[in-house]
Short mmCIF file of C-alpha atoms in Angstrom, two decimals:
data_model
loop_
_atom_site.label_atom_id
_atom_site.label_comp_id
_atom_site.label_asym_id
_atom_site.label_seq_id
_atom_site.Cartn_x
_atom_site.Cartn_y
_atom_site.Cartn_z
CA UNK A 998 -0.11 -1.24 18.57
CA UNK A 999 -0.06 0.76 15.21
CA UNK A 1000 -3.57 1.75 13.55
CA UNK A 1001 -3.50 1.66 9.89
CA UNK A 1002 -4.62 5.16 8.62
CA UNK A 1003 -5.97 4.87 5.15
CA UNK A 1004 -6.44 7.92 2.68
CA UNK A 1005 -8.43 6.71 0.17
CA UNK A 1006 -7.90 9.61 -2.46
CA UNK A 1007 -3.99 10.14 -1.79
CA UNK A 1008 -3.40 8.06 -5.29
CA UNK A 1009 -0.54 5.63 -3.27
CA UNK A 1010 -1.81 1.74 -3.05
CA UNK A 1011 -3.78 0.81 -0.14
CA UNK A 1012 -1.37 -1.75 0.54
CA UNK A 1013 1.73 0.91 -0.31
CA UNK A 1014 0.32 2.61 2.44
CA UNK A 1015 0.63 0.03 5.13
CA UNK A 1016 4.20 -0.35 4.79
CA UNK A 1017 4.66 2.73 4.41
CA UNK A 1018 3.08 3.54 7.39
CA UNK A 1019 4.47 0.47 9.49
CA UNK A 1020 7.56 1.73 8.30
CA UNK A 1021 7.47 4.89 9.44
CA UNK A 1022 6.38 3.87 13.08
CA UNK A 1023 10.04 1.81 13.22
CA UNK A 1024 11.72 4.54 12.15
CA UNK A 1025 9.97 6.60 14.85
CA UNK A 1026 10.27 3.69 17.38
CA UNK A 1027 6.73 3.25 17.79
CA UNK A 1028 7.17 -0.38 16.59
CA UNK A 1029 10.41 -2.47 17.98
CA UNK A 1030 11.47 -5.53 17.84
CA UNK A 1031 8.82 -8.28 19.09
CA UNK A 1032 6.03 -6.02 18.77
CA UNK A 1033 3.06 -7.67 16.74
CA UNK A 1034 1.14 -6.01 13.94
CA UNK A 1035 -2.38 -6.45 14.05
CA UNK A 1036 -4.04 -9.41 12.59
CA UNK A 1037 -5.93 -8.46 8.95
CA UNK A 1038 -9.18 -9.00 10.58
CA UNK A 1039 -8.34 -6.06 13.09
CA UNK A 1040 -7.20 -4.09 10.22
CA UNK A 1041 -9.96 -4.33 8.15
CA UNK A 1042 -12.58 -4.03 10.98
CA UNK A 1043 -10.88 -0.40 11.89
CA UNK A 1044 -9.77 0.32 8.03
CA UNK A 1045 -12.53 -1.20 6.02
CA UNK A 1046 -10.52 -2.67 3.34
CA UNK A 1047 -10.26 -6.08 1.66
CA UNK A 1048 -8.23 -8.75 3.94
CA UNK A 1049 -5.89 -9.14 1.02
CA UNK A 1050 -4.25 -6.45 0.95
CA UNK A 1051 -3.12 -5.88 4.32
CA UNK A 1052 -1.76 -9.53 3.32
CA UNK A 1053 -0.27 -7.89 0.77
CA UNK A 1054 1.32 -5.09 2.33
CA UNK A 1055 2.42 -8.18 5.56
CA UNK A 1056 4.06 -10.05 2.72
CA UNK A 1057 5.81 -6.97 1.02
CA UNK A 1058 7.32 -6.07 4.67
CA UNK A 1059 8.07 -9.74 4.97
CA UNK A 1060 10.51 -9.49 2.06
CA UNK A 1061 12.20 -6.95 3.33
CA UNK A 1062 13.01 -8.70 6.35
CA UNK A 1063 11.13 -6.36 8.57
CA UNK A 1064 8.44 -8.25 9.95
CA UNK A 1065 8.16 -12.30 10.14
CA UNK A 1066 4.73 -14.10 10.01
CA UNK A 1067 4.42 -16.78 12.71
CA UNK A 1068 1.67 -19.22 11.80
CA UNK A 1069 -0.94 -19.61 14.09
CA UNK A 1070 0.50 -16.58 16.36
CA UNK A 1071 0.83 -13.24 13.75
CA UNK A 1072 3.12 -10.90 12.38
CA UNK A 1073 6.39 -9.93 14.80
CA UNK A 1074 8.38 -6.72 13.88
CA UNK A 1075 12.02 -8.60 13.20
CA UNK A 1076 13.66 -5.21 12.79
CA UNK A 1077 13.58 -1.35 13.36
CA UNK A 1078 14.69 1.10 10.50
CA UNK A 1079 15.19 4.30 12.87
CA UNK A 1080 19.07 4.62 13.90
CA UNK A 1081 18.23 6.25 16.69
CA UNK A 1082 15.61 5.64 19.53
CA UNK A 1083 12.94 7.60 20.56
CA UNK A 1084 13.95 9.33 23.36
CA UNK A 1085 16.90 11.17 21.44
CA UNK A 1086 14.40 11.94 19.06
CA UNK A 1087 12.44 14.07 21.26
CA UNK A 1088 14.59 17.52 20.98
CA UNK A 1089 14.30 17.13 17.12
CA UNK A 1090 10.54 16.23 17.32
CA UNK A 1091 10.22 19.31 19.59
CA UNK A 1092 12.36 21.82 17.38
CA UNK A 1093 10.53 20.41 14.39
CA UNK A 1094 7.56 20.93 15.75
CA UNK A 1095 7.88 24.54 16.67
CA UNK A 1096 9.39 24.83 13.18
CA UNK A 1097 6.19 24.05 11.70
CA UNK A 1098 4.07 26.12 13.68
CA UNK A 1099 6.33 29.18 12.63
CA UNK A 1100 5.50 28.10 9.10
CA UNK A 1101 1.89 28.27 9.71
CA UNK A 1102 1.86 31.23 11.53
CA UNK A 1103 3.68 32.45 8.24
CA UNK A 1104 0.68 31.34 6.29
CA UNK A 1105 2.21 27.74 4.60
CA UNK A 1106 -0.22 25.26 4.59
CA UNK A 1107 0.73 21.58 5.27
CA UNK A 1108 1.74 21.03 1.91
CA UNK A 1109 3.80 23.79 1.37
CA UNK A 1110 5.56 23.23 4.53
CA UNK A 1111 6.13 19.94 3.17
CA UNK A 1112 7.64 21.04 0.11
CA UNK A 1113 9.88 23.53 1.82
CA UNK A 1114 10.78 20.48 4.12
CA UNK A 1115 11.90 18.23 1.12
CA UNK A 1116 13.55 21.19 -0.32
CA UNK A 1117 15.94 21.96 2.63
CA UNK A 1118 16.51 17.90 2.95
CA UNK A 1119 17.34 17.49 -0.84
CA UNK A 1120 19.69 20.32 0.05
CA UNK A 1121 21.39 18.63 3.04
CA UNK A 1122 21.13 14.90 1.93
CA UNK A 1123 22.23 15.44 -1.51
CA UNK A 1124 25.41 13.79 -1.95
CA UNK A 1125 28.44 14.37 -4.60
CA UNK A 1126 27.64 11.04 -6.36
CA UNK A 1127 24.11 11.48 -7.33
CA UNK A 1128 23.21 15.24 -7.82
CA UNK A 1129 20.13 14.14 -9.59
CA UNK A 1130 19.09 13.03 -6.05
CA UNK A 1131 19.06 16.14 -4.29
CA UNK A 1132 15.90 17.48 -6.76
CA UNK A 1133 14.76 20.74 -6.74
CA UNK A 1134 16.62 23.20 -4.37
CA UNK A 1135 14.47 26.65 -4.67
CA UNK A 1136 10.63 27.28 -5.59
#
């Protein structure tokens, strides 16, 4: 089961959060198909935030037809975003990982390591169409 981790000075929406972080545990296969989200209660027992907006954030990953509220039982992942599974993930997740520890050991922090990240994927997800996509592509 996920656990919601909330940054309260981050400037997204608690709720913005919640998707955003449900989302990224389908892409990651952490949540599949069937799996249940936890109830609000359980969410704002371990988060500490107002019952309504992890309604809010259920409802907003309702209409996107990733989840599906079942009255009386919860909230059932309908869908997973990742294209592949988790297991063929793993090499990535491994180079990535030793990626990043190069880029500490080079003295980035986490958010420059970010940046350079986003760089190097405007670079290689840009497409022809939209060049205004592909944002910056050097410091």
């Amino acid at each position: 089961m996920i656990t919601y981790q909330i940054e309260r000075r981050s400037g997204v929406a608690t709720y913005m959060q919640i998707v955003l972080q449900t989302k990224q545990a389908l892409r990651l296969g952490v949540l599949v198909p069937g799996d249940k989200l936890p109830t609000a209660k359980e969410v704002v027992e371990t988060a500490a935030i107002n019952p309504h907006t992890v309604l809010k954030a259920y409802r907003e990953l309702e209409r996107e037809g990733l989840v599906e509220l079942q009255p009386g039982r919860g909230t059932f992942v309908r869908r997973g975003l990742g294209s592949t599974d988790a297991a063929s993930q793993a090499p990535l997740r491994e180079e990535l990982t030793a990626w990043l520890r190069k880029a500490e050991e080079a003295g980035l922090d986490a958010d420059d390591a970010a940046a350079l990240f986003d760089a190097c994927r405007a670079e290689v997800y840009a497409t022809a169409d939209s060049p205004s996509q592909a944002g910056p592509t050097h410091p």
